[in-house]
Coordinates of C-alpha atoms in Angstrom, one line a residue:
Chain Y
M1 CA 25.7 127.4 116.2
T2 CA 23.5 125.5 113.9
G3 CA 21.9 129.1 113.5
L4 CA 25.1 130.4 112.4
R5 CA 25.9 127.4 110.1
Q6 CA 22.6 127.8 108.7
R7 CA 23.2 131.8 107.7
S8 CA 26.7 131.7 106.8
G9 CA 27.0 127.8 105.4
W10 CA 26.8 129.0 101.6
H11 CA 29.7 131.2 102.6
A12 CA 31.2 128.8 104.3
W13 CA 31.0 126.4 101.4
V14 CA 32.1 129.2 98.5
L15 CA 35.7 129.1 100.9
A16 CA 36.0 125.3 101.4
V17 CA 35.6 125.1 97.3
L18 CA 37.9 128.0 97.2
M19 CA 40.2 126.1 99.5
A20 CA 40.3 123.1 97.7
W21 CA 40.6 124.6 94.7
S22 CA 44.2 126.5 95.5
L23 CA 45.4 122.9 96.8
P24 CA 48.2 122.0 94.4
A25 CA 46.9 119.6 92.0
V26 CA 48.8 116.6 91.1
A27 CA 52.1 117.8 89.6
Q28 CA 52.7 116.9 85.8
T29 CA 55.0 118.0 83.3
H30 CA 54.0 120.7 80.7
E31 CA 56.2 122.3 77.7
V32 CA 56.1 126.0 77.1
T33 CA 54.6 126.0 73.3
T34 CA 54.8 129.8 72.7
A35 CA 58.1 132.1 74.5
T36 CA 57.1 133.1 77.6
P37 CA 58.1 135.0 81.1
L38 CA 58.0 133.3 84.3
R39 CA 56.2 135.9 86.7
A40 CA 55.9 136.3 90.5
T41 CA 52.7 136.9 90.3
P42 CA 49.7 135.5 88.2
S43 CA 49.5 139.5 86.0
L44 CA 50.5 140.9 83.5
N45 CA 52.0 143.9 85.5
S46 CA 53.7 141.6 87.6
M47 CA 57.8 140.3 88.5
V48 CA 59.6 139.0 85.3
L49 CA 61.5 136.1 87.3
R50 CA 62.5 134.6 83.9
Q51 CA 62.2 134.6 80.2
L52 CA 60.9 130.4 79.3
A53 CA 61.7 129.4 76.0
V54 CA 59.7 127.0 73.6
G55 CA 59.8 123.5 74.8
A56 CA 61.1 124.3 78.2
P57 CA 59.5 121.5 80.7
V58 CA 57.7 123.0 83.5
Q59 CA 55.7 121.4 86.4
A60 CA 52.0 122.5 86.7
V61 CA 51.2 123.5 90.4
Q62 CA 48.4 125.1 90.1
T63 CA 45.8 126.9 87.9
Q64 CA 44.2 130.4 88.9
G65 CA 41.8 132.4 86.2
G66 CA 43.8 132.1 83.1
W67 CA 47.4 131.6 85.0
L68 CA 49.3 128.2 85.6
K69 CA 51.4 128.3 88.7
V70 CA 54.6 126.3 87.8
K71 CA 57.9 125.2 89.1
V72 CA 60.9 125.4 86.8
G73 CA 63.7 123.6 88.7
E74 CA 63.5 125.0 91.8
Q75 CA 61.8 128.2 90.8
Q76 CA 58.3 128.9 91.3
G77 CA 56.5 131.1 89.6
W78 CA 53.3 132.1 86.9
V79 CA 52.9 131.3 83.1
R80 CA 49.5 132.2 81.1
L81 CA 47.6 129.0 80.7
T82 CA 47.6 128.8 76.9
H83 CA 51.1 129.2 76.5
V84 CA 52.1 125.6 77.8
H85 CA 50.7 122.1 77.5
A86 CA 50.8 118.7 78.9
V87 CA 53.1 116.5 77.3
A88 CA 52.5 113.7 79.0
P89 CA 48.7 112.6 79.8
A90 CA 48.2 111.1 82.9
R91 CA 46.7 108.0 81.9
P92 CA 46.8 104.4 83.8
A93 CA 47.9 101.8 80.8
P94 CA 45.5 99.9 78.9
Q95 CA 45.2 97.0 80.5
G96 CA 45.5 93.7 78.7
A97 CA 45.1 93.4 75.1
G98 CA 45.6 97.3 75.3
N99 CA 49.3 96.8 76.2
A100 CA 50.1 95.1 73.6
L101 CA 48.3 97.0 71.1
A102 CA 49.7 100.4 72.8
S103 CA 53.1 99.2 72.1
L104 CA 52.5 98.6 68.3
F105 CA 51.2 102.3 68.0
T106 CA 54.9 103.3 68.8
G107 CA 56.3 101.6 66.2
S108 CA 57.3 102.7 62.7
S109 CA 53.7 102.4 61.6
T110 CA 52.5 105.4 60.2
A111 CA 48.8 104.5 60.1
P112 CA 46.9 103.5 63.2
T113 CA 46.4 100.1 63.3
A114 CA 43.1 98.5 63.0
T115 CA 41.5 98.1 66.8
T116 CA 38.1 95.7 65.5
G117 CA 37.5 93.7 68.9
T118 CA 39.2 96.1 71.0
R119 CA 37.4 98.6 73.2
G120 CA 38.1 101.9 70.7
L121 CA 35.7 103.7 69.1
T122 CA 37.7 103.7 65.3
Q123 CA 36.8 104.7 62.1
E124 CA 36.3 101.4 61.4
Q125 CA 34.2 100.5 63.9
L126 CA 31.9 103.7 63.1
A127 CA 31.8 101.8 60.0
N128 CA 30.4 98.7 60.9
A129 CA 28.3 100.0 63.5
Q130 CA 24.7 98.8 63.4
P131 CA 21.5 100.5 65.3
A132 CA 21.6 99.9 68.9
P133 CA 18.1 101.4 69.8
Q134 CA 18.1 99.5 73.3
E135 CA 20.9 101.7 74.2
V136 CA 19.4 104.6 73.5
Q137 CA 17.0 103.8 75.5
R138 CA 19.2 102.9 78.6
L139 CA 20.4 106.2 78.6
D140 CA 16.5 107.2 80.5
R141 CA 17.7 105.1 83.8
Y142 CA 20.6 107.5 84.0
A143 CA 18.7 110.8 83.6
V144 CA 18.6 113.2 86.5
S145 CA 16.2 115.6 87.5
A146 CA 17.3 119.4 87.3
A147 CA 16.7 119.5 91.5
D148 CA 19.2 116.6 91.2
A149 CA 21.8 118.1 88.9
G150 CA 21.6 121.8 90.9
S151 CA 22.1 120.3 94.1
S152 CA 25.0 117.9 93.4
R153 CA 26.5 120.8 91.4
V154 CA 26.9 123.3 94.3
A155 CA 27.4 120.5 97.1
A156 CA 31.0 120.0 96.3
G157 CA 33.1 117.6 97.9
S158 CA 34.0 119.5 100.8
A159 CA 30.5 120.7 101.7
P160 CA 29.1 119.6 104.9
P161 CA 25.6 117.7 104.2
G162 CA 23.2 119.7 105.3
S163 CA 24.6 123.1 104.7
A164 CA 22.8 126.1 102.4
T165 CA 23.5 125.0 98.9
M166 CA 22.6 126.7 95.3
T167 CA 19.7 124.5 95.1
E168 CA 18.3 125.7 98.1
R169 CA 18.8 129.4 97.9
R170 CA 17.6 128.9 93.9
N171 CA 14.3 127.6 95.1
E172 CA 14.1 130.4 97.7
N173 CA 14.8 133.0 95.0
H174 CA 14.2 131.9 91.5
S175 CA 13.0 129.6 88.8
G176 CA 14.2 130.9 86.0
R177 CA 17.4 128.7 84.6
A178 CA 19.0 131.6 83.2
L179 CA 18.9 133.0 86.9
A180 CA 20.0 129.9 88.1
G181 CA 23.5 130.7 86.4
H182 CA 23.6 134.2 87.6
R183 CA 23.6 133.2 90.9
C184 CA 25.9 130.5 90.4
L185 CA 28.3 132.9 88.8
R186 CA 28.2 135.2 91.5
C187 CA 29.0 132.4 94.0
G188 CA 31.5 130.8 92.1
A189 CA 33.4 134.0 91.3
G190 CA 32.3 137.4 91.8
G191 CA 30.6 136.4 95.4
L192 CA 34.1 137.1 96.6
Chain C
M1 CA 15.8 137.7 83.7
S2 CA 19.0 138.7 82.6
G3 CA 21.3 141.4 84.1
G4 CA 23.7 140.8 87.3
G5 CA 27.1 139.3 86.4
L6 CA 26.6 137.3 83.6
S7 CA 25.6 140.4 81.2
G8 CA 28.8 141.5 81.5
L9 CA 30.2 137.7 80.8
S10 CA 27.9 137.4 77.7
S11 CA 28.9 140.8 76.5
A12 CA 32.6 140.3 76.8
L13 CA 32.1 136.9 74.7
G14 CA 29.8 139.1 71.8
G15 CA 32.9 141.3 72.3
L16 CA 35.7 139.0 71.4
G17 CA 34.5 138.4 68.0
G18 CA 36.0 135.8 65.9
G19 CA 38.8 135.2 68.3
S20 CA 42.2 135.3 66.6
G21 CA 41.8 136.2 63.3
G22 CA 37.6 135.7 62.7
T23 CA 35.5 138.7 63.2
A24 CA 32.0 139.7 64.5
S25 CA 30.2 138.8 62.0
G26 CA 31.7 135.8 61.5
I27 CA 29.9 134.6 64.8
Q28 CA 26.8 136.1 63.7
N29 CA 27.0 133.6 59.8
V30 CA 27.4 130.8 62.1
V31 CA 24.6 131.4 64.1
Q32 CA 22.1 132.3 61.5
G33 CA 23.3 129.4 59.7
A34 CA 22.7 126.7 62.4
S35 CA 19.0 128.9 62.8
A36 CA 18.5 128.4 59.4
A37 CA 18.9 124.6 59.9
F38 CA 16.6 124.3 63.0
K39 CA 14.2 126.1 60.6
D40 CA 13.7 122.4 59.1
Y41 CA 12.6 120.5 62.3
S42 CA 10.3 120.7 64.8
P43 CA 11.8 120.0 68.2
Q44 CA 10.1 116.7 67.9
E45 CA 11.3 115.8 65.2
E46 CA 15.0 117.2 65.8
R47 CA 14.8 114.5 68.9
E48 CA 13.4 111.7 66.6
L49 CA 16.8 112.3 64.4
G50 CA 19.1 112.8 67.4
S51 CA 17.8 109.4 68.7
G52 CA 18.9 108.0 65.2
F53 CA 22.3 108.9 65.4
A54 CA 22.7 108.0 69.0
S55 CA 21.4 104.5 68.4
V56 CA 24.5 104.1 65.4
L57 CA 26.9 105.6 67.6
L58 CA 26.1 103.1 70.7
G59 CA 26.0 100.4 67.8
A60 CA 29.7 101.1 67.5
R61 CA 30.8 100.5 71.2
P62 CA 27.7 100.4 74.2
L63 CA 27.4 102.5 77.4
V64 CA 29.6 102.0 80.5
R65 CA 27.3 99.4 82.7
N66 CA 28.1 101.7 85.7
D67 CA 24.7 103.7 87.3
Q68 CA 26.6 105.4 89.3
L69 CA 29.2 106.9 86.8
Q70 CA 26.2 107.6 84.3
R71 CA 24.4 109.6 87.1
Y72 CA 26.8 111.7 87.6
V73 CA 28.1 112.6 84.2
N74 CA 24.2 113.2 84.2
R75 CA 24.1 115.6 86.9
V76 CA 27.2 117.5 85.6
G77 CA 26.2 117.4 81.9
L78 CA 22.2 118.7 83.0
W79 CA 23.9 121.5 85.1
V80 CA 26.0 122.8 82.4
A81 CA 23.0 122.5 79.9
E82 CA 20.9 124.7 82.1
Q83 CA 23.1 127.2 81.7
T84 CA 22.4 128.2 77.6
D85 CA 20.6 130.4 76.2
S86 CA 17.1 129.2 75.3
R87 CA 16.2 128.7 71.4
K88 CA 12.9 129.9 70.0
D89 CA 10.5 127.3 67.6
A90 CA 9.1 128.3 65.2
Q91 CA 6.0 129.0 66.8
G92 CA 8.1 131.3 69.4
R93 CA 8.2 129.0 72.5
P94 CA 11.3 128.2 73.9
V95 CA 12.8 125.1 72.9
V96 CA 13.4 122.6 75.9
Y97 CA 15.7 119.8 75.6
D98 CA 15.5 116.5 77.4
W99 CA 18.6 116.1 77.5
R100 CA 20.6 112.5 77.9
F101 CA 24.1 112.1 78.7
G102 CA 26.1 108.9 78.5
V103 CA 29.5 107.6 79.1
I104 CA 30.7 105.2 76.4
D105 CA 32.4 101.9 76.9
S106 CA 35.6 102.8 74.7
D107 CA 39.3 103.4 75.2
A108 CA 39.2 106.0 73.0
V109 CA 39.2 110.1 74.0
N110 CA 36.0 111.4 72.4
A111 CA 32.8 113.1 72.5
Y112 CA 30.1 113.0 70.7
A113 CA 26.7 115.4 70.4
T114 CA 23.7 114.7 68.3
P115 CA 20.7 116.9 67.5
G116 CA 17.8 116.6 69.9
G117 CA 20.0 116.6 73.5
Y118 CA 21.9 113.8 73.4
V119 CA 25.9 113.8 74.6
F120 CA 28.7 111.3 75.0
V121 CA 31.7 111.1 76.3
T122 CA 33.9 108.2 76.2
K123 CA 35.9 106.3 78.8
G124 CA 39.1 107.1 77.6
L125 CA 38.3 110.5 77.5
L126 CA 37.1 110.6 81.5
H127 CA 40.7 108.7 82.2
T128 CA 42.5 111.5 80.3
L129 CA 40.8 114.2 82.0
H130 CA 41.8 115.5 85.7
S131 CA 38.3 117.4 87.3
E132 CA 35.1 117.8 87.1
A133 CA 36.0 121.7 85.6
E134 CA 37.5 120.4 82.7
L135 CA 34.6 117.6 82.2
A136 CA 32.1 120.8 82.4
G137 CA 34.2 122.3 79.4
V138 CA 33.9 119.2 77.0
L139 CA 30.2 118.5 78.0
G140 CA 29.7 122.4 77.6
H141 CA 31.6 122.0 73.8
E142 CA 29.3 118.9 72.9
I143 CA 25.9 120.8 74.4
T144 CA 26.9 124.1 72.2
H145 CA 26.6 121.7 69.1
V146 CA 23.7 120.7 70.1
V147 CA 21.7 124.4 71.1
H148 CA 23.2 125.8 68.3
G149 CA 22.4 123.3 65.4
H150 CA 25.8 122.3 64.5
Y151 CA 25.0 119.1 63.5
L152 CA 21.2 119.4 61.6
A153 CA 24.1 122.5 59.6
A154 CA 26.2 119.2 58.8
V155 CA 23.4 117.0 57.5
K156 CA 21.9 120.2 55.3
K157 CA 25.7 120.8 54.0
G158 CA 26.0 116.8 53.2
G159 CA 22.9 117.0 51.1
F160 CA 21.2 114.8 53.4
A161 CA 17.9 116.1 54.2
Q162 CA 16.0 113.7 52.5
M163 CA 17.5 111.0 54.4
A164 CA 17.4 112.8 57.4
G165 CA 13.6 113.1 56.6
G166 CA 13.7 109.0 56.5
I167 CA 15.2 108.7 59.8
I168 CA 12.6 111.2 61.4
E169 CA 10.0 108.9 59.9
A170 CA 11.5 105.3 60.9
R171 CA 11.9 106.3 64.4
S172 CA 8.9 108.1 65.1
G173 CA 6.7 104.6 63.3
N174 CA 9.5 102.5 65.9
G175 CA 10.7 101.6 62.8
A176 CA 14.6 100.1 61.2
L177 CA 16.9 102.5 60.0
S178 CA 17.5 101.3 56.2
G179 CA 21.1 101.0 55.4
A180 CA 21.5 104.1 53.4
M181 CA 20.3 105.9 56.3
I182 CA 22.7 103.7 58.9
N183 CA 25.3 105.3 56.1
M184 CA 24.6 109.0 56.6
V185 CA 25.1 108.8 60.4
R186 CA 28.2 106.7 59.7
N187 CA 29.2 109.2 57.4
I188 CA 28.8 112.6 59.4
Y189 CA 30.5 111.3 62.4
A190 CA 33.7 110.4 60.5
K191 CA 33.9 113.5 58.8
G192 CA 33.2 115.5 61.8
L193 CA 31.7 119.3 61.6
D194 CA 32.8 122.1 60.0
Q195 CA 35.5 123.8 61.8
S196 CA 34.2 126.8 62.3
D197 CA 31.7 124.9 64.5
E198 CA 34.0 123.4 66.8
Y199 CA 35.6 126.8 67.7
D200 CA 32.2 128.0 68.1
A201 CA 31.3 125.6 70.7
D202 CA 34.5 126.1 72.6
R203 CA 33.6 129.7 73.1
Y204 CA 30.7 128.9 74.0
G205 CA 31.2 125.8 76.0
M206 CA 33.8 127.4 78.0
L207 CA 30.8 130.5 78.6
W208 CA 28.3 127.9 80.0
A209 CA 30.5 125.9 82.0
A210 CA 31.7 129.5 83.8
R211 CA 27.9 129.9 84.0
A212 CA 27.6 126.9 85.7
G213 CA 29.9 128.3 88.5
Y214 CA 33.4 126.0 87.3
A215 CA 36.6 127.0 86.2
P216 CA 36.6 128.7 82.8
S217 CA 40.0 126.9 82.2
G218 CA 38.6 123.6 82.8
L219 CA 38.2 123.4 78.8
I220 CA 41.1 124.5 78.1
R221 CA 42.9 122.1 80.4
S222 CA 41.0 119.1 78.7
L223 CA 42.6 120.3 75.4
Q224 CA 46.2 120.4 77.2
A225 CA 45.1 117.2 78.3
V226 CA 44.4 115.6 75.0
A227 CA 47.2 117.7 73.1
G228 CA 49.1 114.9 74.9
G229 CA 47.8 112.4 72.5
S230 CA 49.1 111.0 69.5
A231 CA 47.6 111.1 66.2
Q232 CA 49.8 107.2 65.7
D233 CA 47.6 106.3 68.7
A234 CA 44.5 105.0 67.6
N235 CA 42.6 106.2 70.9
Y236 CA 42.8 109.6 69.4
Q237 CA 42.1 108.8 66.0
M238 CA 39.2 110.2 65.1
L239 CA 39.6 113.0 67.8
M240 CA 42.3 114.4 66.1
A241 CA 40.6 113.6 62.2
T242 CA 37.5 115.5 63.1
H243 CA 39.0 118.6 65.1
P244 CA 41.1 121.3 64.6
P245 CA 44.9 120.8 66.4
A246 CA 44.3 121.2 70.0
Q247 CA 47.1 123.6 69.7
E248 CA 45.0 125.9 68.1
R249 CA 41.8 125.7 69.8
I250 CA 43.6 127.0 72.7
A251 CA 45.2 129.6 70.9
R252 CA 41.6 131.1 70.1
L253 CA 40.4 130.5 73.4
N254 CA 42.9 132.7 74.9
P255 CA 41.6 136.2 74.4
L256 CA 38.4 134.8 76.4
V257 CA 40.8 133.1 79.2
A258 CA 43.2 135.8 79.5
G259 CA 40.5 139.0 78.7
K260 CA 37.0 139.0 80.7
F261 CA 37.1 135.5 81.9
A262 CA 40.6 136.3 83.6
G263 CA 38.8 137.3 87.3
I264 CA 36.9 134.3 87.3
D265 CA 38.3 131.2 89.1
G266 CA 35.3 129.0 89.6
M267 CA 35.3 125.7 91.0
S268 CA 37.4 122.7 89.6
N269 CA 35.9 119.8 92.0
E270 CA 39.4 117.4 91.6
A271 CA 38.3 115.2 94.4
R272 CA 35.1 114.7 93.5
Y273 CA 36.0 114.2 89.7
R274 CA 38.6 111.4 91.3
T275 CA 35.8 109.9 93.2
A276 CA 33.6 109.6 90.5
L277 CA 35.7 107.7 88.5
R278 CA 36.7 105.3 91.0
A279 CA 33.4 103.7 90.0
L280 CA 34.9 102.8 86.4
D281 CA 38.0 100.5 88.1

């Protein structure tokens, strides 16, 4: 059992990643930006279910390659990812003073209101910025090793701890940086 | 060293020319312009210059005080950065960047880089994105600004070469930056980079993220997420003032994502991204 898992570990991991990937994302409203057909499958050769006009609202279901699966009313189908854009970014409402400021920006003023004292990073705050070398030094404590970065990269959320990871295989097979990239691309894409 | 699946990708990228409207020679010009800018600085000098840039940027807003989140962004960023093609220095040795990634404690939606390998995203941007693939795309974009020398090109183009020399001298001697040097850095971030460099960073950012195993659509998804912002919102002011419209950037990536990248799904890691962001609340 253990032996089997060791051997098939990374395959199981890739499968788990792909399965997680195909789970419906949080439905987000998108708007059609280029008139485009709604297709039955994510392919240019697939059946056209209906035409979508510019401005048509659609609900995003999932992405696959350059395609987005969407719901239009009761109908589901695929559109080119680049032919829609999200209309309302899913951002949590700003807290405290942020709320008051946010409501200011929806008013009639055309110039962004000064936000000195808030946590923006505006032109004005930049114009008053004084060097903070201690903050630059602070970055060192957050730095990670290449091995750490690699292992976290491939041990996707759903991978069981201890399963063969990309880093392990990378350590076995490679030392070069570019090769790591090759390997991963194969696993993430070409591998299946 | 090379070969395998990626050579196809790399040639796909080269073969796409300048996206919509550009030509292959357009890309060539961008790359040559960048390597010309690199010639003026040793990797050490570039690093000193970058630490001066970072110091001014972090003087506007500090880093988020959360080690867990900062390390998470460093892991994603370093992994993407490791996928870049290495550049040779004047002596023909490969330039190795000591990458540092940081989350700035700001509700503004933006990301920044400096020469020499410092890359920053804001907390506001992290809240706007939905997955690790989107973050990887954004970091890939910023990483390209570093490895293609876009900030060095901006220094040169702005006529700031002498001032940049002053920063390098000050930083290597642990000295303070003069008012004029600080002003130069503020100026560069307020003005932003060449628009062609932004499109270049989009194309290559997508490539690095794809090499790292992420969904190439991540960068497009991130642009779609920020496209929902308003220019009237102070949190989007800087981003919109310094970058081409998100819709245009998406349109220029279309040939890539609908072409050679079309068959590549890659990871999106939404759950892990959400978990990492919980540290912010």
